[in-house]
DNA sequence: CGCAACATTGAAAACGCTTTCAAGTCAAAG
DNA sequence: CTTTGACTTGAAAGCGTTTTCAATGTTGCG
């Protein structure tokens, strides 16, 4: 009942050559006489031989697969990166082992270990809370690790991101320029480096530059979910905010819809600007103004960087910063 | 410079037992004296030994990884399924090799082949156009294949779906009950089985049951994109439609917003009902009424089914149909 | 105490491929 | 003719586990 599998040995016998030769033609090694190559190729075709990647991996110590740790595929921001990653991976003949981590440190460590056990050639990590334990695992990993759209306070790992502090500062400045004095800062957990070490800094910088004093009553730390945003309305208005910078699009859609549903008009009474420029920003009404990020490219560049690392090529810059922009749509004046 | 890797052999030597014994304790084989088990475990811990999954895969002919072919991770419908798949996979100690196919037959076949080369233990396929070539590949695959949220006219493969024709019929009936006579049917390519063999049938059935004659001028075949939906407005109104059933949420958001932007009020002047009940339906205004599908569960059940198949357990029902519902929100009266 | 029955263990053969190294070929050069 | 060096090839040793099979130990019981 087991389907028969033909091995390199069968091909060798059938073609009356050695396994080594078959291996050579399969791998495109030029040191094979054209005539033999042709003969072997014919047999391969006739027998429908397909090299076993596992055996190949064991022998060559390369699996041509990379591990990708993602907080949640269902999140538009990360899935966009993932798409970029996969496309470039495919381009370079790699496959992706994708695992959701829910940004849960324990799960991340565990997943990392099974990836390493599977001998992946490299790893792309997404998630903004690089715990010490995680950092340790990265270090001991013999496979290179690059962070995509994710920051770590101690820039130990290669990574590709945008300049979050500048981007947020610019976004907030924009809000300030529109006359807002009380601008809310809405984001996910402050434990995440991207929030406390980057976004908040950008926020504070913009405030400071404009001579507005920082008020932590205007900082809202919540979940990255639509619902969380939606239920933020009372607090937002209670705090007297007239605008908000939000760290995630789905969350932003929530606060915007929450506001609108409560009768607060966006943008005339309350402006909101979001961070990731996912499709979402175009779907909601009003359309959301946003920091723009080359999402796909962040993933793509990260994967490209990883290929170089896996190939032991020297890379001039380990931490690459891609350009961002600001897209004015209808949630800001 | 190469990081040293400790093998089962090192553990065996260090613990003064044979590789076989080490293998036994690693795999939880009970035939080991407690004392030896303890001794081996200590050495494993001390040496920080981690089994090489590739070698294990070669020897045991099981890789504990399954291939997942997805049209596009970036699509909310499919990424929801993917999440269900990954969670259950993890629960059963499997990993997922995820590849985007863009529903491109050639790419799908190629991807399928590299998955098989990598000796995946099973495959989950998403995509609604099972070409003959693809079907052939499925057949010759020694790894079981299950379709998730995807139909094939000739139900050769195990699959998990909802009853699309009944669901669509019910949705359309709902529209009819609201007094609509000219109901548009908007979907992606009619080459896809799910559209011509399921959704359209449900649509026709509802029409027939209500004594309304079918008019193919009301059938709109387009891309599954927001933009495509948005630009459909002129055609929709030109055709005199007062309601539409749409086969994809992003597409539906497009048609709805296109309508609204053109000054057509939803739902008072035009009703729309969509198909997948992704997060999207809640984000747009008005919120979209939709067929509800247990997205996560479709993926989860598909993966669970696959584990049984991989385990050679007998499954009573190869094609499972999960329950659907109808969620009335604000895009219908 | 002797033996059957069962519990533990180890030796060694796979698993299917890559890779090193030496050997064999062959044509151009001397 | 030899010699030399460039090409081609094959033999065989891994790669790190699992697994089979036989051998060795132990225990219970009459």
XYZ file of C-alpha atoms (C1' of nucleotides) in Angstrom:
726
model
C 0.000 0.000 0.000
C 2.873 2.352 0.774
C 3.623 4.274 -2.342
C 7.000 3.279 -3.672
C 9.696 5.859 -3.571
C 12.581 5.895 -5.973
C 15.944 6.879 -4.619
C 19.135 8.195 -6.036
C 20.400 4.682 -5.887
C 17.728 3.427 -8.253
C 18.606 6.132 -10.704
C 22.297 5.300 -10.460
C 21.732 1.633 -11.129
C 19.313 2.263 -13.958
C 21.655 4.740 -15.600
C 24.705 2.618 -14.911
C 26.578 5.359 -13.135
C 27.417 6.038 -9.509
C 25.272 7.875 -7.001
C 27.876 10.593 -7.004
C 27.278 11.261 -10.640
C 23.540 11.346 -10.241
C 23.986 13.728 -7.366
C 26.117 15.908 -9.570
C 23.601 16.211 -12.322
C 20.774 16.789 -9.892
C 22.698 19.617 -8.335
C 23.828 21.130 -11.579
C 27.469 20.416 -10.926
C 29.250 21.145 -14.214
C 31.785 18.357 -13.886
C 29.742 15.855 -15.791
C 30.177 14.896 -19.388
C 27.175 16.114 -21.392
C 26.453 12.618 -22.631
C 26.236 11.172 -19.118
C 24.211 14.092 -17.952
C 21.712 13.449 -20.681
C 21.539 9.752 -19.896
C 20.998 10.408 -16.210
C 18.415 13.042 -16.903
C 16.485 10.598 -19.014
C 16.435 7.994 -16.302
C 15.403 10.590 -13.732
C 12.559 11.526 -15.949
C 11.537 7.972 -16.703
C 11.600 6.936 -13.070
C 10.110 10.219 -11.960
C 12.809 10.557 -9.364
C 12.456 13.370 -6.848
C 15.306 14.048 -4.445
C 14.433 13.633 -0.797
C 15.014 17.015 0.799
C 15.323 15.549 4.266
C 18.168 13.268 3.320
C 19.706 16.086 1.437
C 19.374 18.293 4.479
C 21.068 15.772 6.693
C 23.950 15.281 4.334
C 24.504 18.875 3.398
C 23.496 20.508 6.661
C 21.262 22.905 4.819
C 17.510 22.663 4.783
C 16.602 25.615 2.579
C 13.873 26.474 4.997
C 13.694 29.403 7.339
C 11.583 29.839 10.415
C 9.225 32.779 10.723
C 7.804 33.758 14.078
C 4.790 35.986 13.798
C 2.535 37.340 16.539
C -0.617 36.541 14.622
C -1.151 35.848 10.916
C -4.543 37.319 11.249
C -3.110 40.747 11.916
C -2.972 42.804 8.728
C 0.292 44.487 9.594
C 2.197 41.294 10.196
C 0.596 39.294 7.447
C 1.738 41.953 4.990
C 5.278 41.510 6.174
C 4.851 37.770 5.965
C 3.829 38.066 2.364
C 6.975 39.976 1.555
C 9.024 37.425 3.389
C 7.500 34.488 1.601
C 7.834 35.984 -1.841
C 11.512 36.675 -1.451
C 12.045 33.354 0.236
C 10.485 31.603 -2.710
C 12.596 33.645 -5.046
C 15.685 32.304 -3.300
C 14.330 28.762 -3.127
C 13.600 28.794 0.555
C 10.466 27.704 2.310
C 8.939 29.257 5.355
C 7.930 27.509 8.564
C 5.390 29.909 9.983
C 4.349 29.914 13.626
C 2.111 32.206 15.588
C 3.489 33.324 18.913
C 0.832 35.662 20.256
C 3.821 37.676 21.444
C 3.949 35.246 24.303
C 7.513 34.970 25.535
C 7.247 31.388 26.661
C 5.721 30.267 23.414
C 8.318 32.197 21.479
C 11.174 30.463 23.205
C 9.595 27.104 22.693
C 8.895 27.747 19.047
C 12.403 28.993 18.542
C 13.698 25.756 19.926
C 11.637 23.580 17.687
C 12.716 25.680 14.726
C 16.307 25.165 15.655
C 15.696 21.465 16.124
C 14.332 21.387 12.608
C 17.618 22.870 11.494
C 16.215 25.909 9.759
C 18.905 27.861 7.960
C 17.699 31.158 9.353
C 14.983 32.822 11.353
C 12.865 35.905 10.962
C 11.341 37.174 14.132
C 8.424 39.530 14.445
C 7.284 40.701 17.831
C 8.168 43.652 19.930
C 9.087 42.199 23.210
C 12.458 40.605 23.065
C 12.897 39.171 26.520
C 16.292 38.374 27.931
C 15.619 34.711 27.519
C 14.743 35.232 23.894
C 17.862 37.260 23.381
C 19.886 34.419 24.820
C 18.301 31.970 22.429
C 19.056 34.232 19.515
C 22.673 34.342 20.531
C 23.147 30.637 20.832
C 21.376 29.999 17.569
C 23.723 28.913 14.868
C 21.177 30.140 12.353
C 21.120 33.882 11.766
C 18.128 35.753 13.137
C 16.714 38.962 11.763
C 13.953 41.081 13.187
C 11.334 42.369 10.782
C 9.169 45.317 11.689
C 10.243 44.727 15.239
C 12.685 46.452 17.484
C 14.847 45.369 20.331
C 16.214 47.934 22.719
C 19.680 46.440 22.602
C 20.164 46.278 18.887
C 21.932 42.988 19.016
C 20.152 41.444 16.035
C 20.063 42.523 12.434
C 16.715 44.115 11.739
C 14.679 46.104 9.280
C 12.299 48.813 10.373
C 11.367 52.390 9.774
C 12.426 55.266 11.993
C 9.531 54.986 14.397
C 10.400 57.921 16.592
C 10.725 60.300 13.695
C 7.573 58.977 12.084
C 5.495 59.287 15.221
C 6.927 62.692 15.965
C 5.957 63.852 12.529
C 2.479 62.419 12.843
C 1.948 64.069 16.185
C 3.389 67.332 14.947
C 0.821 67.199 12.212
C -1.886 66.922 14.819
C -0.389 69.800 16.751
C -0.210 71.935 13.648
C -3.933 71.466 13.317
C -4.368 73.217 16.627
C -4.693 70.224 18.911
C -3.194 70.650 22.336
C -4.486 67.561 24.032
C -3.384 64.654 21.959
C -3.911 61.141 23.151
C -1.283 58.473 22.701
C -2.988 55.128 22.253
C -0.987 51.947 21.972
C -0.562 48.397 23.078
C 1.443 47.310 26.068
C 4.160 49.685 27.236
C 6.266 46.629 27.907
C 6.890 46.510 24.209
C 10.028 48.280 23.196
C 8.370 49.750 20.161
C 5.909 51.559 22.360
C 7.960 52.849 25.224
C 11.277 53.184 23.460
C 10.168 54.507 20.122
C 6.616 55.644 19.663
C 6.312 57.323 23.015
C 9.624 59.045 22.504
C 8.472 60.388 19.182
C 5.289 61.548 20.805
C 7.140 63.322 23.576
C 9.558 64.860 21.160
C 6.795 66.390 19.093
C 5.170 67.711 22.225
C 8.390 69.166 23.505
C 9.241 70.772 20.184
C 5.875 72.470 20.301
C 6.254 73.496 23.899
C 3.365 71.361 25.066
C 3.867 69.624 28.357
C 3.586 65.891 28.565
C 0.638 64.539 30.494
C 0.512 60.826 31.154
C -3.231 61.015 31.599
C -3.297 61.162 27.841
C -1.449 57.905 27.411
C -3.715 54.936 26.899
C -2.250 51.502 27.105
C -4.553 48.792 25.834
C -4.880 45.720 23.631
C -4.294 45.757 19.924
C -7.896 44.973 19.146
C -10.810 46.650 17.516
C -12.969 46.224 20.576
C -10.398 47.757 22.868
C -10.294 50.819 20.687
C -14.009 51.071 20.466
C -14.482 51.056 24.200
C -11.917 53.770 24.669
C -14.269 56.571 23.695
C -15.526 57.578 27.145
C -12.025 57.767 28.551
C -10.748 59.666 25.574
C -13.355 62.388 25.776
C -13.178 62.443 29.539
C -9.507 63.237 29.283
C -10.372 66.132 27.047
C -8.381 64.859 24.113
C -9.221 66.278 20.718
C -6.974 64.023 18.711
C -5.143 60.766 19.001
C -2.145 59.035 17.649
C -2.805 55.287 17.553
C -0.230 52.530 17.307
C -2.212 49.991 15.329
C -4.740 50.219 12.521
C -7.324 47.845 13.854
C -7.139 49.553 17.208
C -7.415 52.906 15.462
C -10.457 51.781 13.529
C -11.942 50.861 16.873
C -11.329 54.213 18.488
C -12.551 56.021 15.430
C -15.728 54.017 15.158
C -16.215 54.247 18.899
C -15.983 57.998 18.668
C -18.271 58.217 15.658
C -20.826 55.903 17.204
C -20.852 58.122 20.288
C -21.633 61.094 18.122
C -18.204 62.626 18.044
C -17.372 63.679 14.534
C -14.077 62.665 13.028
C -12.182 64.700 12.023
C -13.952 67.950 12.831
C -14.227 67.254 16.529
C -11.551 64.645 16.938
C -8.680 63.722 14.688
C -7.022 60.373 14.582
C -3.913 59.228 12.876
C -2.733 55.671 12.809
C 0.518 53.824 12.289
C 0.608 51.006 9.822
C -1.131 51.959 6.627
C -2.692 48.559 6.123
C -5.632 48.076 3.757
C -7.844 48.814 6.691
C -7.163 52.523 6.560
C -8.939 52.702 3.217
C -11.895 50.603 4.192
C -13.210 52.572 7.098
C -15.090 55.815 6.825
C -13.659 58.317 7.195
C -10.534 56.832 5.719
C -7.740 57.019 8.200
C -4.690 59.178 7.869
C -1.635 57.179 8.690
C 2.051 56.907 8.877
C 2.907 54.933 5.773
C 5.282 52.050 5.918
C 6.549 49.870 3.098
C 5.041 46.821 4.756
C 5.703 44.315 2.050
C 9.199 45.653 1.632
C 10.036 45.410 5.279
C 9.374 41.704 5.025
C 11.060 41.393 1.679
C 14.178 43.251 2.733
C 14.373 41.297 5.951
C 14.289 38.061 4.018
C 16.834 39.316 1.559
C 19.100 40.309 4.396
C 18.658 36.890 5.884
C 19.702 35.193 2.660
C 22.921 37.126 2.725
C 23.542 36.222 6.322
C 22.819 32.567 5.644
C 25.248 32.753 2.793
C 27.932 34.269 4.966
C 28.112 37.283 2.732
C 29.325 40.369 4.479
C 26.587 42.928 4.828
C 27.522 46.534 5.270
C 24.536 47.477 7.350
C 22.941 45.154 9.826
C 20.117 47.355 10.891
C 18.310 48.764 7.927
C 15.885 51.646 8.147
C 13.348 51.977 5.366
C 11.651 55.274 4.544
C 8.268 56.130 5.978
C 5.741 58.724 4.985
C 2.592 60.384 6.139
C -0.627 59.812 4.277
C -3.323 62.330 4.863
C -6.739 60.849 4.432
C -9.981 61.868 6.053
C -9.534 61.257 9.737
C -7.428 64.375 10.100
C -8.098 67.925 9.004
C 33.650 29.459 14.644
C 30.969 26.962 13.761
C 28.904 26.412 16.857
C 29.475 22.935 18.172
C 26.568 20.596 18.010
C 26.181 17.729 20.407
C 24.787 14.509 19.021
C 23.060 11.526 20.436
C 26.374 9.796 20.235
C 27.990 12.244 22.605
C 25.221 11.715 25.085
C 25.544 7.975 24.809
C 29.279 8.046 25.447
C 28.974 10.495 28.289
C 26.216 8.487 29.950
C 27.927 5.199 29.238
C 24.957 3.698 27.473
C 24.172 2.998 23.842
C 22.614 5.386 21.353
C 19.594 3.158 21.348
C 19.013 3.794 24.992
C 19.400 7.511 24.625
C 16.979 7.404 21.756
C 14.534 5.558 23.952
C 14.589 8.069 26.728
C 14.362 10.965 24.327
C 11.301 9.418 22.773
C 9.670 8.476 26.019
C 9.890 4.783 25.313
C 8.956 3.063 28.582
C 11.403 0.198 28.223
C 14.150 1.885 30.143
C 15.069 1.304 33.734
C 14.246 4.418 35.761
C 17.789 4.691 37.007
C 19.271 4.741 33.512
C 16.635 7.141 32.347
C 17.588 9.511 35.080
C 21.259 9.208 34.285
C 20.684 9.872 30.601
C 18.409 12.779 31.317
C 21.086 14.374 33.435
C 23.655 14.080 30.705
C 21.217 15.457 28.165
C 20.658 18.390 30.400
C 24.310 18.923 31.131
C 25.324 18.756 27.492
C 22.244 20.659 26.397
C 21.559 18.057 23.797
C 18.795 18.760 21.290
C 17.759 16.041 18.872
C 18.251 16.877 15.222
C 14.826 16.753 13.645
C 16.231 16.285 10.173
C 18.123 13.141 11.078
C 15.111 11.985 12.955
C 12.973 12.634 9.928
C 15.236 10.633 7.697
C 15.339 7.685 10.021
C 11.706 7.626 10.994
C 10.201 8.859 7.750
C 8.135 11.372 9.616
C 8.878 15.057 9.679
C 6.065 16.318 11.909
C 5.537 19.139 9.509
C 2.648 19.715 7.181
C 2.462 21.886 4.135
C -0.138 24.600 3.859
C -0.954 26.155 0.526
C -2.782 29.428 0.850
C -3.856 31.857 -1.865
C -2.643 34.875 0.065
C -1.854 35.290 3.769
C -2.893 38.826 3.473
C -6.489 37.852 2.822
C -8.523 37.959 6.027
C -10.598 34.924 5.155
C -7.689 32.642 4.503
C -5.487 33.964 7.251
C -8.242 33.143 9.713
C -8.267 29.582 8.505
C -4.498 29.545 8.685
C -4.630 30.558 12.294
C -6.929 27.680 13.110
C -4.670 25.330 11.230
C -1.543 26.459 13.009
C -3.059 26.298 16.456
C -4.218 22.739 16.045
C -1.011 21.789 14.328
C 0.958 23.092 17.269
C -1.336 21.241 19.608
C -0.415 18.032 17.844
C 3.275 18.926 17.637
C 3.311 19.674 13.966
C 4.788 22.663 12.231
C 3.429 24.390 9.203
C 5.268 25.198 5.994
C 3.208 28.032 4.605
C 3.313 29.085 0.970
C 1.311 31.615 -0.963
C -0.014 30.422 -4.290
C -2.001 33.370 -5.595
C -4.380 30.668 -6.793
C -1.997 30.254 -9.665
C -2.189 26.700 -10.918
C 1.389 26.503 -12.067
C 2.718 27.846 -8.824
C 0.484 25.503 -6.889
C 1.817 22.459 -8.642
C 5.368 23.587 -8.162
C 4.835 24.348 -4.509
C 3.152 21.033 -4.002
C 6.197 19.331 -5.417
C 8.626 21.090 -3.188
C 6.421 20.268 -0.221
C 6.461 16.643 -1.161
C 10.210 16.777 -1.666
C 10.491 18.098 1.854
C 8.607 15.027 2.977
C 5.781 16.787 4.728
C 3.517 14.357 6.523
C 0.384 15.975 5.167
C -0.928 18.902 3.196
C -3.715 21.392 3.623
C -4.800 23.077 0.469
C -6.771 26.282 0.201
C -7.836 27.601 -3.159
C -10.874 27.109 -5.242
C -9.569 26.047 -8.537
C -8.415 22.492 -8.441
C -7.059 21.913 -11.902
C -6.721 18.454 -13.331
C -3.002 18.642 -12.962
C -3.379 19.541 -9.332
C -5.781 16.712 -8.809
C -3.231 14.344 -10.289
C -0.577 15.589 -7.915
C -2.913 15.099 -4.987
C -3.487 11.535 -6.031
C 0.133 10.593 -6.357
C 1.007 12.246 -3.090
C 1.814 9.766 -0.398
C 0.927 12.430 2.136
C -2.774 12.957 2.748
C -4.255 16.168 1.411
C -7.251 17.981 2.822
C -8.998 20.992 1.431
C -9.924 23.737 3.871
C -12.585 26.253 3.006
C -12.153 25.142 -0.553
C -14.213 22.958 -2.805
C -13.433 20.707 -5.681
C -16.169 19.693 -8.054
C -15.119 16.073 -7.972
C -14.991 15.539 -4.268
C -11.952 13.367 -4.438
C -10.174 14.906 -1.470
C -11.208 15.114 2.164
C -12.359 18.619 2.882
C -14.050 20.877 5.371
C -16.441 23.585 4.336
C -19.863 24.945 4.991
C -22.875 24.286 2.790
C -22.259 27.147 0.416
C -25.290 26.681 -1.755
C -27.683 26.619 1.165
C -25.946 29.563 2.788
C -26.019 31.688 -0.318
C -29.598 30.712 -1.042
C -30.585 31.803 2.420
C -28.737 35.061 2.114
C -30.325 35.831 -1.200
C -33.733 34.808 0.059
C -33.256 37.310 2.814
C -32.645 39.998 0.251
C -35.709 38.886 -1.694
C -37.810 38.949 1.434
C -36.889 42.591 1.805
C -38.597 43.260 -1.486
C -35.618 43.234 -3.794
C -36.260 41.841 -7.241
C -33.040 42.732 -8.955
C -30.276 41.253 -6.932
C -26.728 41.339 -8.146
C -24.422 38.402 -7.747
C -20.873 39.651 -7.319
C -17.969 37.265 -7.089
C -14.524 36.408 -8.247
C -13.726 34.305 -11.270
C -16.417 31.907 -12.409
C -13.665 29.443 -13.147
C -13.570 28.779 -9.455
C -15.732 25.880 -8.451
C -16.957 27.682 -5.383
C -18.453 30.385 -7.548
C -20.027 28.546 -10.420
C -20.758 25.289 -8.681
C -21.880 26.502 -5.316
C -22.584 30.161 -4.805
C -24.230 30.723 -8.141
C -26.364 27.639 -7.631
C -27.526 28.928 -4.299
C -28.296 32.251 -5.878
C -30.299 30.671 -8.657
C -32.117 28.439 -6.239
C -33.267 31.360 -4.129
C -34.396 33.169 -7.231
C -36.260 30.173 -8.536
C -37.922 29.509 -5.198
C -39.193 33.050 -5.276
C -40.296 32.846 -8.865
C -37.811 35.437 -10.022
C -36.192 34.770 -13.329
C -32.456 34.577 -13.585
C -30.737 37.335 -15.487
C -27.059 36.985 -16.195
C -26.770 40.726 -16.597
C -26.870 40.771 -12.839
C -23.888 38.523 -12.465
C -20.653 40.402 -11.955
C -17.430 38.518 -12.224
C -14.425 40.435 -10.958
C -11.306 40.345 -8.807
C -11.378 39.734 -5.103
C -10.132 43.202 -4.298
C -11.413 46.290 -2.606
C -10.749 48.414 -5.659
C -12.619 46.081 -7.958
C -15.665 46.346 -5.740
C -15.429 50.052 -5.472
C -15.393 50.567 -9.209
C -18.426 48.372 -9.678
C -20.884 51.038 -8.636
C -21.765 52.446 -12.070
C -22.401 49.007 -13.499
C -24.422 47.948 -10.517
C -26.790 50.877 -10.654
C -26.895 50.778 -14.439
C -28.145 47.218 -14.208
C -30.892 48.420 -11.940
C -29.855 46.241 -9.040
C -31.123 47.223 -5.603
C -29.173 44.694 -3.650
C -26.180 42.480 -3.988
C -24.807 39.270 -2.688
C -21.019 39.447 -2.631
C -18.606 36.549 -2.436
C -15.815 38.163 -0.474
C -15.696 40.673 2.367
C -13.020 42.945 1.028
C -14.779 43.017 -2.303
C -18.050 43.699 -0.515
C -16.534 46.557 1.431
C -15.448 47.938 -1.916
C -18.883 47.769 -3.489
C -20.492 49.180 -0.404
C -18.096 52.076 -0.131
C -18.290 52.634 -3.866
C -22.043 52.879 -3.580
C -21.943 55.141 -0.560
C -19.342 57.402 -2.096
C -21.561 57.734 -5.143
C -24.379 58.865 -2.963
C -26.333 55.643 -2.896
C -27.478 54.929 0.625
C -26.853 51.510 2.093
C -29.109 49.886 3.094
C -32.119 52.065 2.349
C -31.428 52.285 -1.363
C -29.183 49.309 -1.829
C -28.614 46.310 0.383
C -25.490 44.245 0.448
C -24.734 40.996 2.111
C -21.367 39.386 2.124
C -19.930 35.917 2.601
C -17.126 35.448 5.016
C -17.821 37.251 8.236
C -14.235 38.359 8.724
C -13.364 41.191 11.106
C -13.840 43.514 8.208
C -17.608 43.312 8.389
C -17.546 45.061 11.731
C -15.092 47.738 10.764
C -16.910 49.321 7.884
C -19.894 51.609 8.201
C -22.561 50.507 7.861
C -21.462 47.202 9.308
C -22.010 44.469 6.812
C -24.544 41.723 7.123
C -22.939 38.446 6.255
C -23.151 34.743 6.024
C -21.288 33.609 9.094
C -18.738 30.904 8.888
C -16.695 29.357 11.655
C -13.501 30.479 9.983
C -11.071 29.492 12.668
C -12.842 26.186 13.061
C -12.726 25.350 9.402
C -8.963 25.537 9.624
C -8.860 23.810 12.966
C -11.098 20.960 11.901
C -9.217 20.539 8.660
C -5.988 20.206 10.571
C -7.528 17.820 13.025
C -8.831 15.723 10.189
C -5.397 15.733 8.669
C -3.817 14.469 11.879
C -6.157 11.513 11.788
C -5.365 10.812 8.191
C -1.645 11.054 8.852
C -2.116 8.657 11.693
C -3.981 6.208 9.520
C -6.981 6.384 11.777
C -10.201 5.598 10.039
C -12.380 8.645 9.723
C -16.086 8.161 9.301
C -16.661 11.270 7.242
C -14.158 12.554 4.763
C -15.994 15.650 3.742
C -17.136 17.591 6.736
C -19.678 20.358 6.561
C -19.672 22.881 9.364
C -22.716 24.979 10.248
C -23.153 28.447 8.850
C -25.397 31.281 9.900
C -26.644 34.620 8.796
C -25.656 37.719 10.686
C -27.813 40.714 10.151
C -25.914 43.913 10.596
C -26.536 47.276 9.018
C -26.011 46.789 5.337
C -29.370 45.100 4.972
C -32.802 46.199 6.117
C 17.908 -23.766 43.388
C 16.404 -23.895 38.490
C 13.824 -22.175 34.840
C 10.457 -19.648 32.359
C 9.007 -15.103 31.373
C 9.770 -10.602 31.113
C 12.507 -6.321 31.448
C 16.719 -3.850 29.804
C 20.209 -2.984 26.832
C 23.408 -2.697 22.837
C 25.147 -3.664 17.999
C 24.479 -2.519 13.764
C 21.806 -1.816 9.823
C 19.110 1.320 7.669
C 17.269 6.228 6.032
C 18.722 8.884 1.052
C 21.824 12.095 -0.035
C 26.486 15.000 -0.303
C 31.203 15.204 -0.532
C 36.003 14.014 -0.376
C 39.605 11.685 -2.440
C 41.735 8.874 -5.414
C 41.721 6.769 -9.743
C 40.939 6.453 -14.513
C 40.543 8.906 -19.309
C 41.960 11.507 -22.837
C 43.908 14.898 -25.717
C 47.449 18.241 -26.285
C 52.257 19.025 -25.663
C 57.025 17.605 -25.762
C 55.477 7.479 -27.775
C 55.469 9.715 -23.011
C 54.093 13.016 -20.037
C 51.083 16.219 -18.042
C 47.120 18.348 -16.666
C 42.304 18.881 -17.263
C 38.165 16.207 -17.138
C 35.159 12.599 -15.517
C 33.932 9.193 -12.558
C 33.198 6.019 -8.559
C 34.001 4.212 -3.755
C 33.003 5.044 0.509
C 32.635 7.725 4.524
C 29.780 10.394 6.699
C 25.204 13.229 8.357
C 22.335 12.077 13.385
C 18.522 9.301 14.281
C 15.374 5.188 14.638
C 14.589 0.513 14.838
C 15.188 -4.420 14.654
C 17.045 -8.318 16.708
C 19.612 -10.698 19.681
C 21.848 -10.876 24.029
C 21.963 -10.235 28.828
C 19.765 -9.412 33.392
C 16.133 -10.030 36.708
C 12.259 -11.671 39.045
C 8.772 -14.810 40.464
C 7.550 -19.347 41.504
C 7.395 -24.202 42.205
